[in-house]
Structure formats: C-alpha cells, structure tokens
Coordinates of C-alpha atoms and ligand atoms in Angstrom, one line a residue:
X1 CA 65.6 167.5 105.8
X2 CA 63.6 170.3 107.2
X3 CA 62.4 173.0 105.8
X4 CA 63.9 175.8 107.6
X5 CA 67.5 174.3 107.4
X6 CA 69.8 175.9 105.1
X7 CA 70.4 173.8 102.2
X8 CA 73.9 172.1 102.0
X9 CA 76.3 173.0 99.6
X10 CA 77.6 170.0 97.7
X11 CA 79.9 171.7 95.6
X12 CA 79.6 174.1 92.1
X13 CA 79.0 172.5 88.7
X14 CA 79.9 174.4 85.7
X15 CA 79.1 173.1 81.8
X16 CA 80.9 172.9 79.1
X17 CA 79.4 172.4 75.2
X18 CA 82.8 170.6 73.4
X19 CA 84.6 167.9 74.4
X20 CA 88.1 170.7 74.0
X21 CA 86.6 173.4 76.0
X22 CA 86.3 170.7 78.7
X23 CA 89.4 169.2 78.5
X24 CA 90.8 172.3 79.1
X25 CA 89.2 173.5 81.5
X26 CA 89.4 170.1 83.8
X27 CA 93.7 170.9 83.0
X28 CA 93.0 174.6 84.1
X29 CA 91.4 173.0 87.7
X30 CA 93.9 170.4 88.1
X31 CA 96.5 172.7 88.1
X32 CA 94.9 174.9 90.5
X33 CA 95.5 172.4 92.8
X34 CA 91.6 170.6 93.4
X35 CA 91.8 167.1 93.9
X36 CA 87.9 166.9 94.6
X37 CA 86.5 166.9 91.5
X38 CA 84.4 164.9 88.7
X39 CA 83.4 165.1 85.3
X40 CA 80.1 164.2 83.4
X41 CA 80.1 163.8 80.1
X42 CA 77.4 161.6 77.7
X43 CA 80.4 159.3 76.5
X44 CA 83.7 158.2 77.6
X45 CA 86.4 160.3 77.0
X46 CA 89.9 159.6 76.2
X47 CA 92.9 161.3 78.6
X48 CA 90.1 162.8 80.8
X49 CA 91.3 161.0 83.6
X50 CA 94.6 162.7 83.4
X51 CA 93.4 166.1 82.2
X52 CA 91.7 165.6 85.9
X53 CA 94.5 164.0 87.8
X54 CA 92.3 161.5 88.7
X55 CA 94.9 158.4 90.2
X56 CA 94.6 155.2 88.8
X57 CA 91.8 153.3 90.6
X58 CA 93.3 150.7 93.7
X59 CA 90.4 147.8 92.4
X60 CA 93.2 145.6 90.9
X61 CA 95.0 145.3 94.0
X62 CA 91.6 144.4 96.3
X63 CA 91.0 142.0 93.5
X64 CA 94.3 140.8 93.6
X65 CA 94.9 140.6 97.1
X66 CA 90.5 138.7 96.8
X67 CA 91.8 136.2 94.7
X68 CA 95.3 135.5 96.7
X69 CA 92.6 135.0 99.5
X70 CA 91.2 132.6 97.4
X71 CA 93.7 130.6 96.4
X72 CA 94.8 130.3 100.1
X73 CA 91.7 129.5 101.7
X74 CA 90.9 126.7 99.2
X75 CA 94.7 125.2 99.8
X76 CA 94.7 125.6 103.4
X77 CA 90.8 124.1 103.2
X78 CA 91.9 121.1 101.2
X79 CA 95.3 120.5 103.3
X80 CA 93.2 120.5 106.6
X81 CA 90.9 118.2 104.7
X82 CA 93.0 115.4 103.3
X83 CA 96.2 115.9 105.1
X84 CA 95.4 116.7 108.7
X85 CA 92.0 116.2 109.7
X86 CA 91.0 113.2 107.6
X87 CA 94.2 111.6 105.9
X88 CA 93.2 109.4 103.2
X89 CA 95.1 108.2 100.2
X90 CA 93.1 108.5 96.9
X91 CA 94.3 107.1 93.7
X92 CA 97.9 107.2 95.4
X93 CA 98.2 110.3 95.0
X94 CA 100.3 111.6 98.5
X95 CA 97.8 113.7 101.1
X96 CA 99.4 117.0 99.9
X97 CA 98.9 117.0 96.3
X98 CA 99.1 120.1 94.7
X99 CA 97.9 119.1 91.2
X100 CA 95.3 117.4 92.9
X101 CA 94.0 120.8 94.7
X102 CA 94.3 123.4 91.7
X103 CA 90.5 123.2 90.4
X104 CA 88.7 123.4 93.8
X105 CA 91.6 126.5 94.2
X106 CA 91.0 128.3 90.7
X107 CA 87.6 128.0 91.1
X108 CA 87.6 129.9 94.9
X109 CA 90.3 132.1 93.2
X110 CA 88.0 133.1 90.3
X111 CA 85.2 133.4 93.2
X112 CA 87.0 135.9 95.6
X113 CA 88.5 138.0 92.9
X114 CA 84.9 138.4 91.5
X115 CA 83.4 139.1 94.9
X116 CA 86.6 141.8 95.4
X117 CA 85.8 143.3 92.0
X118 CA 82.1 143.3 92.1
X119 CA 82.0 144.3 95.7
X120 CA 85.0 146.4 95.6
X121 CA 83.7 148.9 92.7
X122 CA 80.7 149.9 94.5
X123 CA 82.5 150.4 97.8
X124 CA 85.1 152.7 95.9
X125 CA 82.3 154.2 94.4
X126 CA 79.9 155.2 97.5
X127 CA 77.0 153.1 96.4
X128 CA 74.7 151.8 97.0
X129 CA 73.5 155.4 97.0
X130 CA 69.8 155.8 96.4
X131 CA 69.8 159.7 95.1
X132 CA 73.1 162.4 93.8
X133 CA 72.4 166.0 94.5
X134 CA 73.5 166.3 90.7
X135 CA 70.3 165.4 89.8
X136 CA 68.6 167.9 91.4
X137 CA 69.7 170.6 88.3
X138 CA 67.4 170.0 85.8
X139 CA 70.1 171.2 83.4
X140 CA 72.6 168.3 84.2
X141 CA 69.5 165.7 82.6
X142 CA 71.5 166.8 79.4
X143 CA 74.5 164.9 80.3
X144 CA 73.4 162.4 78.5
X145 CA 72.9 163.8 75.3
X146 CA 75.4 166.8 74.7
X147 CA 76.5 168.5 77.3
X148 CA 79.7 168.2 79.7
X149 CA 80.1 168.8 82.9
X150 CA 83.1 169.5 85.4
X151 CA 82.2 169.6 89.2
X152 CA 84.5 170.8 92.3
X153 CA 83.1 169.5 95.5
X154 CA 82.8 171.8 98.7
X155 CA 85.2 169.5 100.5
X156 CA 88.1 170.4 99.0
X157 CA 90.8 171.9 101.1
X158 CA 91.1 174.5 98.3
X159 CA 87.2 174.6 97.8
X160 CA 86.2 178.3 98.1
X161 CA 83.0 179.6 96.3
X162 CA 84.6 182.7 94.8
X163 CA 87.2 181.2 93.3
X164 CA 86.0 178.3 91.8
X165 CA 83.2 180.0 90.1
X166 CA 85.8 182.6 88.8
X167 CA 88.3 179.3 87.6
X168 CA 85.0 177.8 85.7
X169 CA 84.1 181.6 84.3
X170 CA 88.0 181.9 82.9
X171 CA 87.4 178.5 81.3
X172 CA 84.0 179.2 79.3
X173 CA 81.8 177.2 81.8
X174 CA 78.4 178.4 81.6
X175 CA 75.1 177.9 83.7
X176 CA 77.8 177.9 86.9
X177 CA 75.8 177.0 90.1
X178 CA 76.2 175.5 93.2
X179 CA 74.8 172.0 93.8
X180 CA 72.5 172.0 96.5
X181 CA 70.9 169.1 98.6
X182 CA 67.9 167.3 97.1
X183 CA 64.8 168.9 98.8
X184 CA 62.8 165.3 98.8
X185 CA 62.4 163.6 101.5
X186 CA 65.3 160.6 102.6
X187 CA 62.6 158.6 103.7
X188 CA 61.9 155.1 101.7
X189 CA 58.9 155.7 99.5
X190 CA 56.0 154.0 101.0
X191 CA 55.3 152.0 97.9
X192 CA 59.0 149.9 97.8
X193 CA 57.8 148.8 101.3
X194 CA 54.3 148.0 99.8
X195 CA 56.3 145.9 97.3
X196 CA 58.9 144.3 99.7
X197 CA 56.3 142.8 101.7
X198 CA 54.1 141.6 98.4
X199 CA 57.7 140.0 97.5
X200 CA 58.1 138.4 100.8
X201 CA 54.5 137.2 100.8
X202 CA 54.8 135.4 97.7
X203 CA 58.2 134.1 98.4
X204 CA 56.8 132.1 101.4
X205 CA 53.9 130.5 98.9
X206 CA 56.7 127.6 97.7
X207 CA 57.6 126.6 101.0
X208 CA 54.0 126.5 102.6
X209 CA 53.3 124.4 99.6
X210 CA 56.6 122.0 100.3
X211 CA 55.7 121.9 103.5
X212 CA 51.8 121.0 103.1
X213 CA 53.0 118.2 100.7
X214 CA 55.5 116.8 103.2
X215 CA 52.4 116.0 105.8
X216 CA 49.8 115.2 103.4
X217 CA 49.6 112.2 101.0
X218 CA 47.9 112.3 97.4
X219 CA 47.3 109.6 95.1
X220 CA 47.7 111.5 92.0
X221 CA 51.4 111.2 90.0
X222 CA 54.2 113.5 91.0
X223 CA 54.7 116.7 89.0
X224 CA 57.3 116.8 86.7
X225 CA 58.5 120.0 85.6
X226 CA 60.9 118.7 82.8
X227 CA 59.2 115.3 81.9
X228 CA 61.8 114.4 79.6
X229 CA 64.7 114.8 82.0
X230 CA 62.9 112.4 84.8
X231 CA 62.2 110.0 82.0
X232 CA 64.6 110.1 79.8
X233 CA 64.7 106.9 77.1
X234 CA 68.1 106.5 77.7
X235 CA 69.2 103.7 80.5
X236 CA 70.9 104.7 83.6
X237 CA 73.7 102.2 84.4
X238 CA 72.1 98.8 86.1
X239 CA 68.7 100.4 85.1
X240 CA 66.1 97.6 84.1
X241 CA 64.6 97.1 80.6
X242 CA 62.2 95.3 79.0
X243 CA 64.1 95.5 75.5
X244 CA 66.0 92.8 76.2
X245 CA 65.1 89.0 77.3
X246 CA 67.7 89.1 80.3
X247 CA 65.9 92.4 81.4
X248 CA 68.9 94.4 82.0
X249 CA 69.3 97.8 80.2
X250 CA 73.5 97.3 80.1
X251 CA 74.3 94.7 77.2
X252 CA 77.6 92.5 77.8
X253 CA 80.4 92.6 75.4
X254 CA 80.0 90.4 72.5
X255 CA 81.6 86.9 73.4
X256 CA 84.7 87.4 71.9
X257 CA 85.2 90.5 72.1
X258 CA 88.6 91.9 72.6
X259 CA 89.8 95.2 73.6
X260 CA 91.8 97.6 71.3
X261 CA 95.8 96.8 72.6
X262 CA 95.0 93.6 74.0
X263 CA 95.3 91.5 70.6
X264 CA 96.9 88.9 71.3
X265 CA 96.7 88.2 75.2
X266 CA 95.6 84.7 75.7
X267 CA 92.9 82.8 77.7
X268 CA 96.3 82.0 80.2
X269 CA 97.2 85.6 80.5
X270 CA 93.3 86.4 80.5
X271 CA 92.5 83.9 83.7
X272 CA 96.0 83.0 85.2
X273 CA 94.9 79.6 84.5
X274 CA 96.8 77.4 82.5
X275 CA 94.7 76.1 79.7
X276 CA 97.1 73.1 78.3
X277 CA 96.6 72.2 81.7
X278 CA 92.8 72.4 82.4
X279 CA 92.3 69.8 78.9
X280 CA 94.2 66.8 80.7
X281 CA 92.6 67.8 84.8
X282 CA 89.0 67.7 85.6
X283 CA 88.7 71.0 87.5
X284 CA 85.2 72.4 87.0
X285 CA 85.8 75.4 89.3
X286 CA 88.6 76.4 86.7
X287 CA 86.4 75.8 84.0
X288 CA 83.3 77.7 85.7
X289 CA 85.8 80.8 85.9
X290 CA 87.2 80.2 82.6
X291 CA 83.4 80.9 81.4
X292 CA 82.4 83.6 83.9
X293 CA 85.4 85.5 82.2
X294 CA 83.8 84.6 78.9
X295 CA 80.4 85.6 79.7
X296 CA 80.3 87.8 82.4
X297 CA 76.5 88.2 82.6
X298 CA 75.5 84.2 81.9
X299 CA 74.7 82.6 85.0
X300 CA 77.6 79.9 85.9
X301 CA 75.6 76.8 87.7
X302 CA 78.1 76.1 90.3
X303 CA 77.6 72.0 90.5
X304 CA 78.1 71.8 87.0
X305 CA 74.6 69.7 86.3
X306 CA 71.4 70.8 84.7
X307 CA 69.8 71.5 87.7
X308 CA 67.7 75.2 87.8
X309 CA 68.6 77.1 90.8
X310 CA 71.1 79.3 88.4
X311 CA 72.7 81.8 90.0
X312 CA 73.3 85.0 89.0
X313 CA 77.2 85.4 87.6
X314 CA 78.2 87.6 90.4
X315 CA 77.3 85.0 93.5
X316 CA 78.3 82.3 91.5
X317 CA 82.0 84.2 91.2
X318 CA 81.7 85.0 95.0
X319 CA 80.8 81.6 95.6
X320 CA 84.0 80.4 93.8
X321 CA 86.1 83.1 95.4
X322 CA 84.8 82.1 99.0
X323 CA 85.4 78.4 98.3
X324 CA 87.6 77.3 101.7
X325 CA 91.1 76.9 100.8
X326 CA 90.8 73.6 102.3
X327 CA 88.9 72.3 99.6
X328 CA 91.9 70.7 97.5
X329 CA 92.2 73.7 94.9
X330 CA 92.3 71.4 91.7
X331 CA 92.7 74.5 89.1
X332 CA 95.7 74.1 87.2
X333 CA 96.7 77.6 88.1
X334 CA 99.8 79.5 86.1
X335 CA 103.2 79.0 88.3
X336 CA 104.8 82.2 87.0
X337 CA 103.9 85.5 85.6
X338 CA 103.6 85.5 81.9
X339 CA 105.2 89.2 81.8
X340 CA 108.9 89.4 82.3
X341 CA 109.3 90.9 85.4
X342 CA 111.6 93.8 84.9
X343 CA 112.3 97.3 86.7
X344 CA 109.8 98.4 84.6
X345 CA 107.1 95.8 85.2
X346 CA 107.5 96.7 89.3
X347 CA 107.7 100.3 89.3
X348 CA 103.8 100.1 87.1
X349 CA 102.7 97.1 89.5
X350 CA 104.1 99.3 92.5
X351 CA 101.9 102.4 91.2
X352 CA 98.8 100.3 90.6
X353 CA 99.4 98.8 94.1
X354 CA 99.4 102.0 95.5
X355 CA 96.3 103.2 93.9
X356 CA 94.5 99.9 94.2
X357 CA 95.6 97.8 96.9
X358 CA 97.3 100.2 100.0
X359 CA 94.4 101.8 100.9
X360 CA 93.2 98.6 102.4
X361 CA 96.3 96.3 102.3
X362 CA 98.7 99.0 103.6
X363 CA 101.5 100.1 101.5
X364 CA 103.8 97.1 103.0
X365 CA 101.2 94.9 102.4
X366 CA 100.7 94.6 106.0
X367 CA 96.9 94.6 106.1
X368 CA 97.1 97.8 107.8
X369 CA 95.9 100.6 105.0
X370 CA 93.9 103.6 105.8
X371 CA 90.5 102.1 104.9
X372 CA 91.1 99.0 107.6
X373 CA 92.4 101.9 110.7
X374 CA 89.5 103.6 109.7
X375 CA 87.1 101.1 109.8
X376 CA 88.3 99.5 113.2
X377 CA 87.5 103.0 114.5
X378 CA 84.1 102.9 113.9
X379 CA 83.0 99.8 112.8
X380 CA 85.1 97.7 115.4
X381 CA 83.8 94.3 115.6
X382 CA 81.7 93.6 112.6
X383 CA 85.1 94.5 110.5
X384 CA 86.9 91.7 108.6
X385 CA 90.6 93.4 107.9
X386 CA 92.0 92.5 105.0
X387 CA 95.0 90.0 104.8
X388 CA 98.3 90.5 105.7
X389 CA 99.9 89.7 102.0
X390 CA 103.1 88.4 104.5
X391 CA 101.2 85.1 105.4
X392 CA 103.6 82.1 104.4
X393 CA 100.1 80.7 102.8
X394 CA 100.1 83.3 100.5
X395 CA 103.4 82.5 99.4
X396 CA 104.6 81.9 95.9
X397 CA 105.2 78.0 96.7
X398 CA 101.7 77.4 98.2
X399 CA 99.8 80.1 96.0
X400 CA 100.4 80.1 92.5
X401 CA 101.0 83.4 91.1
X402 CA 97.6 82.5 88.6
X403 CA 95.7 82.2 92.2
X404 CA 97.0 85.9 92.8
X405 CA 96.3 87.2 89.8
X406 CA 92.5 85.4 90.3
X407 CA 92.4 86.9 93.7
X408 CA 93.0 90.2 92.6
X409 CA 90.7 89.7 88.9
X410 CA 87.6 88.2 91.0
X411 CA 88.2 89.3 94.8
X412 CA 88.3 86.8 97.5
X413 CA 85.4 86.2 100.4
X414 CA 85.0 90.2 101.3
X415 CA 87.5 91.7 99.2
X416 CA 86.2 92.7 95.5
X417 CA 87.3 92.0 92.2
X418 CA 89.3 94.6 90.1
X419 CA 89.1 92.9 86.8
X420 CA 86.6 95.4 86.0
X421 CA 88.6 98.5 87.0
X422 CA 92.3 97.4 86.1
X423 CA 93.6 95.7 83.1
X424 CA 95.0 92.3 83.0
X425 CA 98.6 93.5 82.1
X426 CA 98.3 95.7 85.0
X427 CA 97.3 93.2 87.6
X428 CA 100.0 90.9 86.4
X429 CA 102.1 93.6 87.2
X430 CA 100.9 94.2 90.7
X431 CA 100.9 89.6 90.8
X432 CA 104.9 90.9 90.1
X433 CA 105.0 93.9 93.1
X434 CA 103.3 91.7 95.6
X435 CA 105.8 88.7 94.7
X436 CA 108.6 91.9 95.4
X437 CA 107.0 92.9 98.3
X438 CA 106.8 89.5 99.6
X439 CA 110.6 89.0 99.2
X440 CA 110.8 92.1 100.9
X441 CA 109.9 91.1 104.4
X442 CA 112.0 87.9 104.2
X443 CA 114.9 89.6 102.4
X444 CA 118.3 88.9 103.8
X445 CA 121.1 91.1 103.4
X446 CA 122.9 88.6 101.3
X447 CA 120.8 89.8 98.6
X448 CA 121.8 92.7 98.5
X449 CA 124.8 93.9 96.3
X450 CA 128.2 93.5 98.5
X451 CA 128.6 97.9 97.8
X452 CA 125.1 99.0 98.2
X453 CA 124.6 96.3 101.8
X454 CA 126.1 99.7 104.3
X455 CA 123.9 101.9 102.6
X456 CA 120.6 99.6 103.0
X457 CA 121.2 99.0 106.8
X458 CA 121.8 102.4 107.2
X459 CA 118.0 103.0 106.1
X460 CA 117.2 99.7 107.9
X461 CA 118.1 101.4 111.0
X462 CA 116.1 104.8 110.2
X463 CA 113.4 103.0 109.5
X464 CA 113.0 101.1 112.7
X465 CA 113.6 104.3 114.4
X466 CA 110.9 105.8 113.2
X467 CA 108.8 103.0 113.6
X468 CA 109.9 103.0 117.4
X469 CA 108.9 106.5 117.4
X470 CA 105.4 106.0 115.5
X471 CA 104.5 103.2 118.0
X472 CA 105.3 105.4 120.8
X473 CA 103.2 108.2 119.7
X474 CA 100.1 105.5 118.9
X475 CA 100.6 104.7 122.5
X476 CA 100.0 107.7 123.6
X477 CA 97.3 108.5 121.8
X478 CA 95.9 105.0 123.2
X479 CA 96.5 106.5 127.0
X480 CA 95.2 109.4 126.2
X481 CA 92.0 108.3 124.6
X482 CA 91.6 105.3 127.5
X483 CA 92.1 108.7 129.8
X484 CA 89.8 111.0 128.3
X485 CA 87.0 107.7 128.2
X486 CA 87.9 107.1 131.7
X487 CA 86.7 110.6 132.6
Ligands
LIG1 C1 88.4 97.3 100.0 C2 89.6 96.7 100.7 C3 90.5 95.9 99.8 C4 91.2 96.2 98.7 C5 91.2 97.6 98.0 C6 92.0 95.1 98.4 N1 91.8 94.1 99.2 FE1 92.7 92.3 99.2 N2 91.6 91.7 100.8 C7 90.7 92.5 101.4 C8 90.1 91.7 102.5 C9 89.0 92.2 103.5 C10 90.7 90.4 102.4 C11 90.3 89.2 103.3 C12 89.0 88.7 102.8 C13 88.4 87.7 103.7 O1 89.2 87.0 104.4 O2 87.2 87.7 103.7 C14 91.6 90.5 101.3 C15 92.4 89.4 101.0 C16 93.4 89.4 100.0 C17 94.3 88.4 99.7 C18 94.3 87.0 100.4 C19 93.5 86.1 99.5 C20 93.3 84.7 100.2 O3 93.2 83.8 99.3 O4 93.3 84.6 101.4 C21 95.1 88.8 98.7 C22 96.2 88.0 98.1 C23 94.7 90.2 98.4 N3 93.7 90.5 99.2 C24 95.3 91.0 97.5 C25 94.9 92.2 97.1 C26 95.5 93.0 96.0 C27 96.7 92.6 95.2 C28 94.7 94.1 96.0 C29 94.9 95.3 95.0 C30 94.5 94.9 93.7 C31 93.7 94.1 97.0 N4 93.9 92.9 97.7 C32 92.8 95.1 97.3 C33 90.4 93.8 101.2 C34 90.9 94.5 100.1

C-alpha cells in the first residue's frame, strides 16, 4: 500500500486483564447487537463462544455432506466397475455386492470427510492468510501470555467508532485503539522465492539422476536402500534354495500328513479311486495318481520303468489328465459319491460351483461362463472353451463320479486342478451338484412332485422368455457391432 493512502480501519480492539472482566464485556457487546466480533485470549475459554454469540460452526455438515460424497462415489465407482462396465463374477459373490464394496467405500468416506474437514476449516477461517492487522499492535503480542482481547470489526452494520470505543470504555477495556492496516509491503519477500526455486532445483536432482541411469549401463551392483528388505532370509513362495537337495525353498507335507478335520477320510474319498479295486486290476495310471496325491512334489515316471527322463510331478499329472479318453481308462474309478447326497450336500456343492466352476463353466454348466465370453472377445481363435458339463460323455454311466471328482482334483488337458484350493469334501460335493445339474437338463416333468409340476412350468415358461429376449438383445448387439465394423 502507498504511502500517501489513508490507512484502513480494520476494526477497534480493546483489552481486558481477567478472564471475568472479559466475559462481561463480550455479553455487554453481544447484546448491543455486533455480530462482527472476536476474541483473543492466551487459552481457551469456557462459554466464550456464547458470551459472544458466536453460532455453532457449519464444518460438521461440509464434513458430513464430504464423506456422503464419499461413500457415493466409491459405490457408484464400484457398481460401474463390476456391474456395468466390466461384469465379472468373483467368488460368486452377485455383481452388486454390498458387503463386497464397504472397505474400498469407508476408506473414500474417511478420505472425503478428511479432505472436507481439513480443507473446510481453513476455508471458514480465511486462510491461508499470510499477515492479520492484529499483529501490527505491539500490545496484542501479549495475547499469549496474559492479556485478553475483544475486537469489533469495522464491517459491522452497527460498527460506528464512537460507540464502540464508548461500549469497550463502559466495560473496563483499556489501551482501546483502532486496528489499522499493516504498513509492510504485500509483496512476497524476495528470499521465499530465493528458496522456492533452490527447492525446485533440488527436487529435479532424483529424476535427472533416474533418468541418466535409464540410458546408461554400469557394471557395479544395484543400490539397495534397505538391504535387508531386498534380501530377506526368508523364501518367497516357489523361491529356490540351496538348503534343500530338491532345491526348492517350499517343503511338501510330510508323507502322511493329514489335515486337522479330515481324520479319517480315506485313500477312496482322498483320490475317487477305489482302492479294493486297484489291488485285483493292473492300472498304473491309477496307481501313478494314487502316489502323485501322496507325494505331490516326487516326480511320477509316467511308463512305470526305471528309465531317467523323470518328470516333474506337475507334467506328469498333466500328462495323466491329458491322456485321450480313447485310451481304455483302466482306473477302477468310484461309481458313486462317498457323501450322502442330501439338500445339504447340494446347496454347499452349488456354492462351491458357483465360486469355482461358473466363471468358466457357466452357472448351467453350459460352458458359457464369464471367463470363456470374455475370452472369445479377445482371444478368439487360440481359445479352447471349456466343456459343456451336458455332454452325454460326461454322463454318470460313461464317467464315473471318481473320474469327476479327479477332473475336478487334478484338471483335465487346459483346465486346472482345484485340489489345492478346495477340499475333498467340498469337491465331492460339487461331483454331487454337477450330477444335479446334469439331471437338470434332461429332467422330465414326471419328476417332479404331482402339486409342485404347475408351479415349475410356470417358471419353465418365464425362463424361456427371457432367454428369447436375451438372444434377441445378443443379436442386436451382433448387428450393431457387424454395422459399426462395416463402417
Ligand atoms: C479356468 C476355467 C475353468 C474352470 C474354473 C473350470 N474348468 Fe472345467 N474345463 C475347462 C476347460 C477349458 C475344459 C476343457 C479342457 C480341454 O478340453 O482342454 C474343462 C473341462 C471340464 C470337464 C470335462 C473333462 C473331460 O474329461 O472332458 C469337466 C467335467 C469339468 N471341466 C468340470 C469342472 C468343474 C467341476 C469345475 C469347478 C471345480 C471346473 N471344471 C472349473 C475350464 C475350466
């Protein structure tokens, strides 16, 4: 500001020495009717705010409404994601799953209503602000150590000089004055620009170094700033080691071993090969798997001589899974499920089919899951879709429900085993759903309870409706993707 312009009058300042005296006095001005005001004082004090008037501050509702912003944005964010823009089952769970979205939305909740209060305060409070024309009083540098002060501010609609300095005089203010502009100058200081630019300079030393070391090679190690982190004695899964002969750092389970709750499940219920069976019949493919489910890690030599090329456990399983069913399948596999198949038994093998199964096999089993219309999108021809589970070769009569539960233990050709990832009670529960779903495609109404037949041909009849209606749509799509290619 220049010299020769009259100094701006902020407002009058009057202090106070007790806590009382102020009190009263901020009571004497609110009742006079100034809503302008403030008070300074060197600690909090209690019922100021009232003695003031002072409304209670709007920042909970900005944080509230931050953090309903929040919330929404991550559900509408995570709906668009998985429902709409990429629909994908995981773990079964449907494409709208709430539970599913409550982390990612806490956490933007949390994020917004911190941004809303952090953000919020200094916006209600004018700042950043980089000087107060308080501070231009010597005097008020006391504020901080024992003196209070109670300030009217020229805007006002009641401000008038006069009167305020007569209010603070009736009250015991002393040292009343009027706060006036801070002569310095509102320019920058030179020497925060001299420091910007030295931050700035420096800042740009890490990535001049990155990028020298992305065009230039050196012989000399890599720098590691936390040595112990990058080379930590602990094994990373499928890490090497020299420890041990086999020279892998992950140790198989002690031959023998047998998980806590499954005491008592048997080599038949272990394998879905019947073991009574395999002692009178030569099979050595079902004695091969018998051991590959014993040891998992010892290499299984597929021809059953001495010969050296051993394979490694995992091709020697593919290699059995990928054996051509018209090889005569000699392995005495289990006809039936060793679980009683209950209600019980299918609604668990349903769920695990769901989780484990659908997203390739479809949830009818059809072959048509998310993962195989996803990858005929972009993979086209080098895709091999998974089975239709509704091929009369895979029924019950020509495939043993041992053979399913194998398929489904060890994988088959492309698809991959799940003994690791599921339990054996649980795939002998989806062996039980598949068996159901099976039935389902063949099912004739004869099977179904005389009082209960209207009901199901009722849905039989939505059902193809909405099939009619899906198909119809897909068609369209198909025009209007051949159109929009044609273009
Ligand atoms: C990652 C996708 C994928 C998943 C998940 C999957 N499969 Fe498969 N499945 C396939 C493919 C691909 C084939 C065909 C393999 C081939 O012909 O090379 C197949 C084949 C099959 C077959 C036919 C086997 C044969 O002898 O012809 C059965 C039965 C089967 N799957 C059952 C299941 C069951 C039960 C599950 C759930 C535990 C499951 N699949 C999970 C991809 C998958």
């Amino acid at each position: 500001m220049s010299e020769n312009q009259e100094k701006k009058v902020h407002g009058i300042v009057a202090e106070y020495e007790s806590v009382d005296s102020l009190l009263d006095a901020c009571r004497r001005v609110r009742d006079a009717g100034y809503k302008k005001t403030d008070a300074y004082t060197p600690f909090p004090v209690h019922g100021i705010d009232k003695a003031l008037g002072i409304k209670p501050t709007h920042l909970p509702w900005i944080v509230l409404v931050c953090g309903l912003t929040g919330t929404a944005t991550a559900l509408l964010m995570q709906i668009w994601m998985n429902a709409i823009d990429y629909p994908y089952i995981i773990s079964g769970k449907p494409f709208i799953s709430l539970p599913a979205f409550i982390p990612v939305a806490f956490e933007l909740t949390v994020l917004f209503a911190s941004f809303g209060a952090f953000f919020g305060m200094w916006a209600l409070n004018g700042l950043p602000r980089f000087s107060n024309p308080m501070f231009t009083d010597p005097r008020f540098d006391r504020v901080t150590d024992d003196r209070f002060f109670l300030y009217v501010d020229s805007k006002d609609p009641r401000f008038d000089e006069g009167s305020v300095q007569q209010l603070f005089n009736e009250t015991g203010g002393q040292h009343i004055q009027s706060v006036i502009d801070d002569d310095s100058s509102s320019k920058i200081p030179k020497p925060i620009f001299a420091i910007w630019g030295l931050i700035v300079a420096f800042s740009v030393i890490p990535l001049l170094i990155v990028l020298k070391m992305r065009v230039t090679n050196s012989s000399s190690p890599r720098f590691h700033v936390f040595y112990d982190m990058d080379f930590s004695p602990a094994k990373d899964a499928q890490q090497g080691s020299t420890l041990f002969a086999d020279g892998r750092a992950m140790r198989p389970d002690v031959p023998g071993t047998v998980a806590r709750g499954e005491v008592g499940q048997d080599m038949n219920f272990l394998t879905g090969i019947d073991m009574e069976e395999l002692d009178r019949v030569d099979s050595p493919r079902a004695e091969r798997l018998v051991n590959t489910h014993l040891n998992p890690l010892v290499p299984q030599d597929p021809d059953g001589n001495d010969d050296d090329e051993a394979t490694s456990p995992e091709v020697s399983a593919q290699a059995e899974a990928a054996q051509e069913p018209s090889v005569m399948d000699t392995t005495p596999w289990l006809k039936e499920n060793p679980l009683d198949v209950d209600r019980e038994l299918l609604a668990l093998g349903q769920q695990y089919f769901g989780i484990y199964c659908s997203v390739c096999h479809g949830l009818n089993g059809g072959g048509n899951g998310l993962v195989n219309r996803r990858a005929r999108k972009i993979l086209a021809q080098s895709w091999i879709p998974p089975s239709s589970l509704h091929q009369e070769s895979l029924y019950e009569d020509k495939y043993p429900d041992g053979k399913l539960f194998n398929t489904i233990s060890n994988g088959i050709r492309k698809m991959p085993g799940y003994a690791s990832q599921i339990k054996a009670r649980d795939r002998w529960a989806i062996v039980a759903y598949v068996r159901a779903l099976q039935m389902s495609q063949n099912a004739s109404i004869d099977l179904v309870p005389q009082d209960r037949r209207e009901e199901i041909l009722e849905r039989q009849r939505e059902v193809e409706q909405k099939l009619e209606e899906q198909a119809e749509a897909e068609r369209k799509a198909e025009e209007e993707r051949a159109k929009r290619a044609g273009k």
